[in-house]
Coordinates of C-alpha atoms and ligand atoms in Angstrom, one line a residue:
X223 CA 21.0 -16.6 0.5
X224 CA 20.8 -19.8 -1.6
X225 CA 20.7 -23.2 0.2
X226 CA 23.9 -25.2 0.6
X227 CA 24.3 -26.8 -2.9
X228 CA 26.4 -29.9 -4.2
X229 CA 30.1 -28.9 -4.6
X230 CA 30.5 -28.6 -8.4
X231 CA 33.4 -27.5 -9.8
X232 CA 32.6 -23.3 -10.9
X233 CA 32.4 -22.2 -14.5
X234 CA 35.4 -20.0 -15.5
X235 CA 33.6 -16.5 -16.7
X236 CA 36.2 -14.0 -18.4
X237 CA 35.2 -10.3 -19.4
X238 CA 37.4 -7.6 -20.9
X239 CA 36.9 -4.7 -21.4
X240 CA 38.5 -2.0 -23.2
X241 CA 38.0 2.0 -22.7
X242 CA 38.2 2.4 -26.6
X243 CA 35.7 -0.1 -27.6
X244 CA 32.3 2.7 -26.9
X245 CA 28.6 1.7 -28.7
X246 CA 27.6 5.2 -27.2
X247 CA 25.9 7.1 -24.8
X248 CA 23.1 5.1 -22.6
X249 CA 20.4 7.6 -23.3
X250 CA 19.3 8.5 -19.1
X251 CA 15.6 7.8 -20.6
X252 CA 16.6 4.1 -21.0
X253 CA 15.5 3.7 -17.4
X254 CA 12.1 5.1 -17.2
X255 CA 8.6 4.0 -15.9
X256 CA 5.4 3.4 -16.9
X257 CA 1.9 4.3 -15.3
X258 CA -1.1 3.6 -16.6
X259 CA -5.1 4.2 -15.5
X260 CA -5.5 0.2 -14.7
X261 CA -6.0 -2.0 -11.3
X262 CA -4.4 -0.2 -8.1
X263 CA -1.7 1.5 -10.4
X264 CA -3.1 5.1 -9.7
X265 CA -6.0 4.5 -7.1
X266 CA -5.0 3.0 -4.0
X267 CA -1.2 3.2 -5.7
X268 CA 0.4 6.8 -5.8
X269 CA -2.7 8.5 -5.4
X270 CA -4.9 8.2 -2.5
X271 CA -6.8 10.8 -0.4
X272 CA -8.4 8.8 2.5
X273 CA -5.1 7.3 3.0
X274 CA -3.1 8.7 6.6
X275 CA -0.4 8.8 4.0
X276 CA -1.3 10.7 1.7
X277 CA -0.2 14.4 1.4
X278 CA -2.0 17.3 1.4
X279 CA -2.8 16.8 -2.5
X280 CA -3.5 13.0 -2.0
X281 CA -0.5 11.4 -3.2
X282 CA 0.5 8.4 -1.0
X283 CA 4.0 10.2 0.6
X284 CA 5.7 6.8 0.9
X285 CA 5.2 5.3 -2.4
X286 CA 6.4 9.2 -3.9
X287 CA 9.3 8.0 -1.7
X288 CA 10.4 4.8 -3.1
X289 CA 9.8 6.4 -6.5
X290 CA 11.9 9.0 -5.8
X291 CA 14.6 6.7 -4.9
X292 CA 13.9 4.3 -7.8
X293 CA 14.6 7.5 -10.2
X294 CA 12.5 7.0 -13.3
X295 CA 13.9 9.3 -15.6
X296 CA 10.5 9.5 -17.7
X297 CA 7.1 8.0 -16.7
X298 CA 5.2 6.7 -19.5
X299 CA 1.2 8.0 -19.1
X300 CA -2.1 7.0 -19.3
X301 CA -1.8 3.6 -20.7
X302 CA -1.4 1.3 -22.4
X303 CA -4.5 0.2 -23.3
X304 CA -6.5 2.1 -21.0
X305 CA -5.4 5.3 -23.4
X306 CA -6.9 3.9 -26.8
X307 CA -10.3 5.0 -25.8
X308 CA -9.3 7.5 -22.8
X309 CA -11.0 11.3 -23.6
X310 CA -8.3 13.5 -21.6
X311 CA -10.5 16.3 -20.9
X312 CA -12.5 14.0 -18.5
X313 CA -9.6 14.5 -16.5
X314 CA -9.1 18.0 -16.0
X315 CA -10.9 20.7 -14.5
X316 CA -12.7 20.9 -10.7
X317 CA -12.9 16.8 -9.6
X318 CA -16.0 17.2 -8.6
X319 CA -17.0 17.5 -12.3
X320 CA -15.4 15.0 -13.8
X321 CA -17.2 12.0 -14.8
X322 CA -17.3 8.5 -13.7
X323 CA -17.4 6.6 -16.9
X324 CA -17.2 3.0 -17.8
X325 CA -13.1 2.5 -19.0
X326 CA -13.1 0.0 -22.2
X327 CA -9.7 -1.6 -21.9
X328 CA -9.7 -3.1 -18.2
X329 CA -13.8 -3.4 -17.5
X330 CA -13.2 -1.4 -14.4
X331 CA -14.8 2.7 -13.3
X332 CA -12.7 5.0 -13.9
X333 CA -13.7 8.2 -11.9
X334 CA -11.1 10.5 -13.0
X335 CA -10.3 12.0 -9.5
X336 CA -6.6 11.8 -11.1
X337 CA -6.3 13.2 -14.3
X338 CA -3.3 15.0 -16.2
X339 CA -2.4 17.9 -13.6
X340 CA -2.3 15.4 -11.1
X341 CA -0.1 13.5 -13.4
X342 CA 2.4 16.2 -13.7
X343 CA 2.6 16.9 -9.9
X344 CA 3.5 13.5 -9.4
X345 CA 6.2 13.6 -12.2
X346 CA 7.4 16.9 -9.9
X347 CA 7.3 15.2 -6.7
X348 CA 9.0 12.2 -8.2
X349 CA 11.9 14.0 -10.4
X350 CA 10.7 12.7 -13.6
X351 CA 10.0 14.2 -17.3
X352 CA 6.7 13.1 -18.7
X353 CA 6.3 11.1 -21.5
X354 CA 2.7 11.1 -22.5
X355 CA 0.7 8.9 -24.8
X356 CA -2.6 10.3 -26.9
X357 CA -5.5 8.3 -27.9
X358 CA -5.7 7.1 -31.5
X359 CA -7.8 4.2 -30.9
X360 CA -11.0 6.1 -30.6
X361 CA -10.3 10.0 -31.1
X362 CA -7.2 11.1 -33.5
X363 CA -5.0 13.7 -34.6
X364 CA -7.2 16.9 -34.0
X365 CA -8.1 15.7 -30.0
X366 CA -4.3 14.7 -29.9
X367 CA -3.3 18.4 -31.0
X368 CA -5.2 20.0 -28.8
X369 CA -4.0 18.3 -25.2
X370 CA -0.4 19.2 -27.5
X371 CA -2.0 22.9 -27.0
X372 CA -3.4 22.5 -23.5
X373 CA 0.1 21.3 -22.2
X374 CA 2.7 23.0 -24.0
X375 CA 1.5 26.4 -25.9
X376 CA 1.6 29.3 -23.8
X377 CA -1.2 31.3 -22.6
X378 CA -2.8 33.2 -25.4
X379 CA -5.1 30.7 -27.3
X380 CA -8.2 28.9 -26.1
X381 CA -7.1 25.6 -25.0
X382 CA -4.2 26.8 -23.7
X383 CA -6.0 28.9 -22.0
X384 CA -8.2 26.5 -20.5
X385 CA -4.6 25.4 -18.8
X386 CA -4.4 28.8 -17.2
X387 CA -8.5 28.7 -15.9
X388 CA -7.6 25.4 -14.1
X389 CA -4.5 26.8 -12.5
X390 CA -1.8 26.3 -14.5
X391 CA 0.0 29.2 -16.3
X392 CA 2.9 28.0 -17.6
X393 CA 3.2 25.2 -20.1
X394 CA 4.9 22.1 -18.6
X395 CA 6.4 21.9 -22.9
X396 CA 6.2 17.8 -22.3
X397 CA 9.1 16.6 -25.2
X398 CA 7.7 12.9 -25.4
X399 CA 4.6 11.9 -27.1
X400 CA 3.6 8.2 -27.9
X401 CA 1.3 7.9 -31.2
X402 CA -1.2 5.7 -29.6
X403 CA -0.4 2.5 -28.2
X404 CA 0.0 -1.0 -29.4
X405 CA -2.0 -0.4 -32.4
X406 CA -1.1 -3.4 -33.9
X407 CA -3.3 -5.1 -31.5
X408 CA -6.6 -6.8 -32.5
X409 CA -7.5 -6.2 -28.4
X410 CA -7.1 -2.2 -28.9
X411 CA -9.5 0.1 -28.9
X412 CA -9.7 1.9 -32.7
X413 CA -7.3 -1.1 -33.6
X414 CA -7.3 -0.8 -37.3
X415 CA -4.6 -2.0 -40.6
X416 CA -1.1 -0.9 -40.7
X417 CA -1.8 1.5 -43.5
X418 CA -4.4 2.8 -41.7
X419 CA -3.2 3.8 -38.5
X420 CA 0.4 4.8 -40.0
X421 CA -1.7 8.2 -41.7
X422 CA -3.8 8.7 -38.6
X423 CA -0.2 8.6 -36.9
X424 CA 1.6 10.5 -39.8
X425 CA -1.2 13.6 -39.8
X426 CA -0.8 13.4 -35.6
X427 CA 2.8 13.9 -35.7
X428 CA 2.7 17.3 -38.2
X429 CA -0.2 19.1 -36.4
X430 CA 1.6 18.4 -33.1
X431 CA 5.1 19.0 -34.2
X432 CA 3.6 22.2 -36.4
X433 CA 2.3 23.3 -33.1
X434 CA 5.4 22.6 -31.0
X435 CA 8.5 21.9 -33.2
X436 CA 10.6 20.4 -30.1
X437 CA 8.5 17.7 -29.2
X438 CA 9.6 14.0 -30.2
X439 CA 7.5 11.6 -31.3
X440 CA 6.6 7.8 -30.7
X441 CA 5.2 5.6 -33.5
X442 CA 3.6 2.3 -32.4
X443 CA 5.8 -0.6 -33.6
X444 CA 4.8 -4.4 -32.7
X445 CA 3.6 -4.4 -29.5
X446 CA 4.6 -8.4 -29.2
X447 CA 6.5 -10.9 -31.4
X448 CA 3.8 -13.2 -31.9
X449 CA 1.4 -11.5 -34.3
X450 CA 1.6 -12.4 -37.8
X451 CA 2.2 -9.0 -38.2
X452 CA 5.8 -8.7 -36.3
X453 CA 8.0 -6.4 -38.0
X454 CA 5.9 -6.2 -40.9
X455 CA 3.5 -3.6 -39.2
X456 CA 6.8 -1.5 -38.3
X457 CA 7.7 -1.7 -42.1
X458 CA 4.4 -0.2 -43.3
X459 CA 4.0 2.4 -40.6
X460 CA 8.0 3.9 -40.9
X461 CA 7.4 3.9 -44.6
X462 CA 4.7 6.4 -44.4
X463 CA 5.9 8.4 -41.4
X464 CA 9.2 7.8 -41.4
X465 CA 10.2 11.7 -41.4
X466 CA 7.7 13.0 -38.7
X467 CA 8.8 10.7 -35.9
X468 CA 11.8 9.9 -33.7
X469 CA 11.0 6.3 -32.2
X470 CA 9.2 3.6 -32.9
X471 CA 7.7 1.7 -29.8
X472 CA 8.2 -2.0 -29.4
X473 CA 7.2 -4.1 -26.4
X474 CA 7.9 -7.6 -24.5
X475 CA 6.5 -9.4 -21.7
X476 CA 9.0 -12.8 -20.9
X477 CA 7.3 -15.8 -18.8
X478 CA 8.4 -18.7 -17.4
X479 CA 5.4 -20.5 -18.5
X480 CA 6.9 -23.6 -18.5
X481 CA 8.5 -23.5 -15.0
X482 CA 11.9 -24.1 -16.7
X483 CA 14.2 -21.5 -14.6
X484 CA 17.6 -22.5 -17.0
X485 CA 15.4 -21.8 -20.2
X486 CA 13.5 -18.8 -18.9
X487 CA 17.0 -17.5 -17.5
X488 CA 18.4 -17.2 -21.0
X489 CA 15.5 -15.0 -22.5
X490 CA 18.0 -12.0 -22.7
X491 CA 19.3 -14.2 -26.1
X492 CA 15.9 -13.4 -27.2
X493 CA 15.9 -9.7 -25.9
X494 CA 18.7 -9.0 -28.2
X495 CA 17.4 -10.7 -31.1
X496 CA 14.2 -8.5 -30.6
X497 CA 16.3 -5.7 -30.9
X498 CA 18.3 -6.8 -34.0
X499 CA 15.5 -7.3 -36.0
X500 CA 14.8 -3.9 -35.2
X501 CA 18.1 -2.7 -36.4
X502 CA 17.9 -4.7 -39.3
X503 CA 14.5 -3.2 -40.3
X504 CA 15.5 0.6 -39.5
X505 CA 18.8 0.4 -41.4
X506 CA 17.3 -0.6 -44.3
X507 CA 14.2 1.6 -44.3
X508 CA 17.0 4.4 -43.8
X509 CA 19.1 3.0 -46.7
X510 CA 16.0 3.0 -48.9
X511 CA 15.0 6.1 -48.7
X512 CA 18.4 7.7 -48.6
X513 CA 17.6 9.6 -45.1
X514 CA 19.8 11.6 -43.5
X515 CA 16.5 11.2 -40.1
X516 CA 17.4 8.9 -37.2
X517 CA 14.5 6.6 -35.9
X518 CA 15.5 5.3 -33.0
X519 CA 13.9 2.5 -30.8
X520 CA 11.3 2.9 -28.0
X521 CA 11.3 -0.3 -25.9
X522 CA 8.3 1.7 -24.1
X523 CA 7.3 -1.2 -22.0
X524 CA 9.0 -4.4 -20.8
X525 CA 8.9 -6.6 -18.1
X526 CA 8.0 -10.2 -16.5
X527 CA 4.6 -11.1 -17.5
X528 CA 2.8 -14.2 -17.3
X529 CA 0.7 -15.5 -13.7
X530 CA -2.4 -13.4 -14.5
X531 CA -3.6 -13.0 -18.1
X532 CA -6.8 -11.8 -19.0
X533 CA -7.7 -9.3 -16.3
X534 CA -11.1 -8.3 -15.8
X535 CA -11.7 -5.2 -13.6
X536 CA -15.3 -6.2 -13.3
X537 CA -16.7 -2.9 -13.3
X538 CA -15.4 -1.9 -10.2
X539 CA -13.4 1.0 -8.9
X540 CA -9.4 0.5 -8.8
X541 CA -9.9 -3.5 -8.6
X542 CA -6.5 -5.0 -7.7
X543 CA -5.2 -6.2 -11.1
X544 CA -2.0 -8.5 -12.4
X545 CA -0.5 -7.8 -8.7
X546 CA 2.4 -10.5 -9.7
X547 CA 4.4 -11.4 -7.1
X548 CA 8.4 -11.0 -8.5
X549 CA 10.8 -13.6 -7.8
X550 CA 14.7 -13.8 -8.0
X551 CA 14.8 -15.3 -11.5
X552 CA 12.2 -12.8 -12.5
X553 CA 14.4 -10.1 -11.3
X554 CA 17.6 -11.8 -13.3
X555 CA 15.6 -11.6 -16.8
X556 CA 15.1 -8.1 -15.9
X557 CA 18.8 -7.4 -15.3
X558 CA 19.5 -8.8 -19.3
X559 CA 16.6 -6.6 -20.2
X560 CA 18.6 -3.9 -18.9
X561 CA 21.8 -5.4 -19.9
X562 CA 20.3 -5.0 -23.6
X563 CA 19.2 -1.6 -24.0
X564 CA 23.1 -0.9 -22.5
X565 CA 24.8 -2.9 -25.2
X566 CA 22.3 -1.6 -27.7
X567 CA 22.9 2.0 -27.2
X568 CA 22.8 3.7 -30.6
X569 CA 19.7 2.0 -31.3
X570 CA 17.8 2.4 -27.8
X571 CA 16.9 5.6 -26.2
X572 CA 13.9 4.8 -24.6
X573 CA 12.8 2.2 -22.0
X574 CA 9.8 1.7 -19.7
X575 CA 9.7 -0.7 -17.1
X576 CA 6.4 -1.8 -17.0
X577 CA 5.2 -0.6 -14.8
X578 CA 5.6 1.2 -11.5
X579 CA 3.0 0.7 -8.9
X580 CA 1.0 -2.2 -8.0
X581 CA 0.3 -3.8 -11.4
X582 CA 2.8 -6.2 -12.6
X583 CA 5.1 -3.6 -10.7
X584 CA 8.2 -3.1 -9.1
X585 CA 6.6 -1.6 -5.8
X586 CA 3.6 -3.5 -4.0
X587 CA 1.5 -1.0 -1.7
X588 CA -1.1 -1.6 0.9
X589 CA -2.8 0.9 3.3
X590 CA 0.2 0.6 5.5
X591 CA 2.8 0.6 3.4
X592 CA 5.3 -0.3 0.5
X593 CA 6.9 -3.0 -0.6
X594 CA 9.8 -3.1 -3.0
X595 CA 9.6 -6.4 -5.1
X596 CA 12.8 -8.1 -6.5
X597 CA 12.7 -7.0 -10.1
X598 CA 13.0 -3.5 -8.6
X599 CA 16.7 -4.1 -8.1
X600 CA 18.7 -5.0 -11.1
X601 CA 16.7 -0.8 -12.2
X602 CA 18.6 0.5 -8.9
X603 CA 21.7 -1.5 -9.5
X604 CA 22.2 -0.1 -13.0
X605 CA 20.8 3.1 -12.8
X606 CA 24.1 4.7 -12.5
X607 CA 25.0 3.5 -16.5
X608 CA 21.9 6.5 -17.5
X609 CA 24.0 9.0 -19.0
X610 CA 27.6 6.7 -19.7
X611 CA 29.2 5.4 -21.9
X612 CA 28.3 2.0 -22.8
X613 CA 31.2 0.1 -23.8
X614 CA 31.6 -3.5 -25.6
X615 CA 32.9 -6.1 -23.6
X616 CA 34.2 -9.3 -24.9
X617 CA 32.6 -12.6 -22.7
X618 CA 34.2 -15.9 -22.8
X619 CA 32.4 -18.1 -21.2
X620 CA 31.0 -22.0 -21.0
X621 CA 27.5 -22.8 -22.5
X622 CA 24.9 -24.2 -21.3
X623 CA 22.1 -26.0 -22.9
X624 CA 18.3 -24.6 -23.0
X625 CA 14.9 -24.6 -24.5
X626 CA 16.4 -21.9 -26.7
X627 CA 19.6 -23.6 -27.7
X628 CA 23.3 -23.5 -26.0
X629 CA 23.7 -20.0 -24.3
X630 CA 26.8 -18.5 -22.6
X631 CA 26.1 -19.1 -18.8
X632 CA 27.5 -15.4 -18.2
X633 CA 26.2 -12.1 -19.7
X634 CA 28.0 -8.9 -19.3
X635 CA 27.9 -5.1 -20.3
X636 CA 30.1 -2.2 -18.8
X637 CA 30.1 1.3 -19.1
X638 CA 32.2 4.4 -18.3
X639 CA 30.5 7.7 -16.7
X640 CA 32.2 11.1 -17.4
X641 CA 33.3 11.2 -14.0
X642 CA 36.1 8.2 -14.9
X643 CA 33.6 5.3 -12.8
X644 CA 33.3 2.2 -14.8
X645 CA 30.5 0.0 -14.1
X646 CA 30.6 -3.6 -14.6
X647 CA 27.1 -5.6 -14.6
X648 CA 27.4 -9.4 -14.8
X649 CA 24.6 -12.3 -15.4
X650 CA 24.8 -15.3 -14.3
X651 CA 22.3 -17.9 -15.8
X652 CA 22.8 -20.9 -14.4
X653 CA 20.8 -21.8 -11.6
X654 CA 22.8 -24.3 -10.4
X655 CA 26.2 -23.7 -10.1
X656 CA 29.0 -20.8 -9.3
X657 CA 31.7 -18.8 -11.5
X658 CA 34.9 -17.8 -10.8
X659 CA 34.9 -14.2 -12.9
X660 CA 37.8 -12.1 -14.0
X661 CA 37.6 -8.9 -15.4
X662 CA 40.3 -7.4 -17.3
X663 CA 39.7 -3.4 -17.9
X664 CA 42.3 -1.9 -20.0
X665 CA 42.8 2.0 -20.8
X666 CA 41.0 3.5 -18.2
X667 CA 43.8 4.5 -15.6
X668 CA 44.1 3.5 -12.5
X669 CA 41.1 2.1 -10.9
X670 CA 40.0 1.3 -7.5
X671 CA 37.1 -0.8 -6.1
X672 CA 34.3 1.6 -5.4
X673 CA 30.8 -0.6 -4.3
X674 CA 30.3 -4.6 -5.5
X675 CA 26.7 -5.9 -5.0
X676 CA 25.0 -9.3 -6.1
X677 CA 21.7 -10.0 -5.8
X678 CA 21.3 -14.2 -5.7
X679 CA 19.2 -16.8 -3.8
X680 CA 17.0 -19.4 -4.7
X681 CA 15.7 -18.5 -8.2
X682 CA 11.8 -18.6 -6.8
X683 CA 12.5 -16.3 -3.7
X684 CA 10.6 -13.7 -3.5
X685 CA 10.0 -10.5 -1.3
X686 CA 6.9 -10.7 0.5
X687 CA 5.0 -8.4 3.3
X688 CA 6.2 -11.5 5.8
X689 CA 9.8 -11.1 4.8
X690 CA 10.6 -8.0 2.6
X691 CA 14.3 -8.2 2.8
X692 CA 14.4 -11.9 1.5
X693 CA 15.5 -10.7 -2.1
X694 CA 17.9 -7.6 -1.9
X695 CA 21.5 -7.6 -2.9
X696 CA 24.3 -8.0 -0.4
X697 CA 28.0 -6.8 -0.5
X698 CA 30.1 -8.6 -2.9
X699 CA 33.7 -10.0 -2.5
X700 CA 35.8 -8.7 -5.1
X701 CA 39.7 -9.1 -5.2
X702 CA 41.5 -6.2 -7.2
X703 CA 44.6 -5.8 -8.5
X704 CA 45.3 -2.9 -10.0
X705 CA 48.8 -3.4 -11.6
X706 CA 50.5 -0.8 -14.3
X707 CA 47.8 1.8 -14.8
X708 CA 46.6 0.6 -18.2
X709 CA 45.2 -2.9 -16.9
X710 CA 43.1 -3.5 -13.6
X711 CA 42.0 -7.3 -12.8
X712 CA 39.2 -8.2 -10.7
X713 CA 38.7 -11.6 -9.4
X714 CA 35.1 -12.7 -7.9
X715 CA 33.4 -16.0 -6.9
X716 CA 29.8 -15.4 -7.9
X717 CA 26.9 -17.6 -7.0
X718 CA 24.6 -19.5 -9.6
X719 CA 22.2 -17.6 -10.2
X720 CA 23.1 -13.9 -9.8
X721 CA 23.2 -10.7 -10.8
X722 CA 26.0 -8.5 -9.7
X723 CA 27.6 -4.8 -10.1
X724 CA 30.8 -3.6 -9.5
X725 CA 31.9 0.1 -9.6
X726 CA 35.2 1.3 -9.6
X727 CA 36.4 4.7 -9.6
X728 CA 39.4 6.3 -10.9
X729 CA 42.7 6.3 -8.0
X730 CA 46.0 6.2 -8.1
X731 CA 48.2 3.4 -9.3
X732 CA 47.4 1.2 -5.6
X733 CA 46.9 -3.0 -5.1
X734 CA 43.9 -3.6 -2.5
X735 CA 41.3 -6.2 -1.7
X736 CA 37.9 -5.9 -0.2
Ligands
AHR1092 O1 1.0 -3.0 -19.1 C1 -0.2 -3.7 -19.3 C2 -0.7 -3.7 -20.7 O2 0.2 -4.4 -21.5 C3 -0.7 -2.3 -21.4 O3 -1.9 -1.6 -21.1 C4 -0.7 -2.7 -22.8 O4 -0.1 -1.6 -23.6 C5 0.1 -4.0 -22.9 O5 -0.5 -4.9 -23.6

């Protein structure tokens, strides 16, 4: 809990919210996962024979565990970088054939012990749907088509049947397929000009969707705002393949590289700015071309990223790479991350928190055990919204002044599941003082208080393997009144900086307090 702090008089923070005002459906895959081939992410991470806990197969048991609980809905696999020059048949067939081969994008060894069957029995013992990336860096559309073959044709033809010879009959029919990765990047493998990769990509998405006609598909988009090529690389791409693919992928790593918490803690302002431009651009490449096809966006990997760089694997085996240690205000910029893809939910159906295990991570794991970081929370406290109704809430609230201008010291979304429970997630930025919040929710019926959670502290708290409970969020106070059925009022005193969720659920017409 956050030190005693100077008495200051609280901002006033008012959100309404009305059951009429819906963006849309928060597409469950907003809250998926990402895994790729790179530090301890895989070895030493979810996968680890010699470990006592490992299972049978040599998946660590606990770290399935917490994934299990963290609920990715899809995990995002094998990179990244890593799968720009990756040759996925090095990672199927008896493991004591595969080969140990020098991996490009990290300078580490990559033995392939875990390759893609392994992949997909993790996605099982996890609950997730893969989403898998192929290699256009240095191989292209015909290698790309055939692991299309190997994992979703059935038996019958030769790759497919390769499948079968390695133990697999049935075809796990994986739906979501990533075009490469970050293509636009002068550090990727096979990185090459827009116009270029957009007909490697465009003659990738017809053989694969000529092979399997369900499967969606992923363009690369910008993988970061500051290339000279931001937006621009999008434009050229869609234009050439706008009709064979569903998403385009865009990516963001925020910092505080300046140490300024009250700046860094209003990056969400940029977040949604990110994502405008992206509406901008695929409304009028739509308009243009008179298109009836949806592209949607693919916010495929996202996170805090700054202490650590330029990793270097040094040619070794699983060497322990961008192991960032998460602290409370990077947690909080995580929460508006997630607070965007909610409000943005026509135009975002995909998101990948990057990543899950060990590298720049929401879980930290050593031989004897797991350790969930603070950025893993605001993805547990919102999970619920996958699946709801996201609805547009109106914030009034003071400003406060930052490195990126005067921004409203509270930032709110809400949504509304089928089952009649309304969510409401709050921000708020300022580090150094509290809010007293109101929420009005009209339309939706009686409600009553269901669970209220905040997750506050000092903004550089952290959870360590010392004290692992130091950043977790604790029961919230929340005052309700629910008077005539069409309006509930909630009343809370939140602390400077926070995050916080309330759930109510549908009752009758009552007047309580927690
Ligand atoms: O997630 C780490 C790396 O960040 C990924 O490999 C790459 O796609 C991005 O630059």
């Amino acid at each position: 809990m956050p030190e005693a702090r100077p008495a200051t008089e609280p901002h006033r923070v008012r959100v309404g919210v009305h059951a009429d005002h819906r963006v849309g459906r928060v597409d469950d895959r907003v809250f998926s996962g990402f895994l790729e081939h790179m530090g301890r992410a895989v070895y030493g991470g979810v996968f680890d024979p010699g470990s006592p806990h490992a299972d049978g197969q040599g998946y660590r048991s606990d770290v399935v565990e917490e994934l299990r609980s963290l609920r990715p809905a899809m995990v995002r696999y094998p990179g990244g970088n890593f799968v720009s020059a990756y040759r996925w048949r090095d990672g199927i067939g008896p493991p004591e054939t595969r080969p140990r081969r020098p991996e490009f994008a990290w300078r580490s060894i990559e033995t392939n012990r875990f390759g893609l069957h392994e992949f997909m029995g993790l996605c099982d013992r996890i609950g997730s749907e893969p989403m898998l990336a192929v290699n256009l860096g240095t191989a292209g559309p015909a290698e790309a088509a055939e692991l299309l073959e190997y994992t979703n044709l059935p038996p019958g033809t030769a790759v497919a049947d390769e499948r079968v010879a390695h133990g697999r009959r049935d075809p796990w029919r994986v739906r979501v397929w990533c075009l490469g990765n970050e293509m636009d990047g002068p550090w990727q493998a096979g990185h090459v000009p827009a116009a270029t990769y957009a007909e490697r990509a465009r003659v990738a998405a017809a053989l694969m969707k000529g092979l399997d006609p369900t499967i969606e598909t992923v363009v690369c988009g910008s993988s970061t705002w500051w290339l000279p090529t931001w937006l621009d690389w999008d434009r050229i791409v869609l234009e050439h393949c706008w009709d064979e693919v569903d998403y385009v992928a865009t990516h963001r790593y925020s910092g505080n590289h300046d140490g300024d918490t009250r700046s860094f803690l209003a990056e969400g302002v940029v977040i949604d700015e990110h994502l405008e431009g992206y509406r901008g651009l695929l409304g009028y490449l739509r308009a243009r071309r008179r298109s009836r096809h949806l592209v949607h966006v693919a916010f495929d990997e996202w996170n805090v990223w700054y202490r650590e760089t330029n990793p270097d694997g040094g040619w070794r085996e699983a060497p322990p790479l961008l192991e960032e240690v998460y602290t409370l205000e990077d947690a909080l910029v995580c929460a508006q991350y997630l607070h965007a893809f909610i409000r943005h939910a026509d135009l975002v159906r995909i998101a990948c928190l990057a990543q899950l295990v060990n590298v720049i991570a929401p879980l930290l794991v050593r031989p004897e055990g797991v350790l969930t970081q603070a950025i893993a929370w605001p993805f547990r406290m919102l999970r619920a919204a996958g699946g709801a109704e996201a609805l547009r809430p109106v914030v009034v609230a003071p400003e406060m002044a930052t490195r990126r201008g005067d921004v409203p010291v509270g930032d709110a979304v809400a949504v509304r599941g089928d089952d009649g429970r309304v969510l409401v997630s709050i921000v708020l930025r300022d580090p150094d003082r509290d809010a007293e919040l109101q929420v009005a929710l009209e339309a939706f019926g009686p409600l009553r208080l269901a669970d209220a959670f905040v997750l506050t502290g000092d903004p550089r708290d952290a959870n360590t393997w010392e004290a692992p409970r130091r950043v977790v969020p604790r029961p919230l106070e929340v005052d309700v009144v629910s008077g005539p059925a069409e309006r509930t009022e909630l009343r809370a005193r939140l602390p400077g900086p926070s995050h916080a969720v309330v759930a109510l659920e549908p009752a009758g017409p009552t007047t309580g307090s927690r």
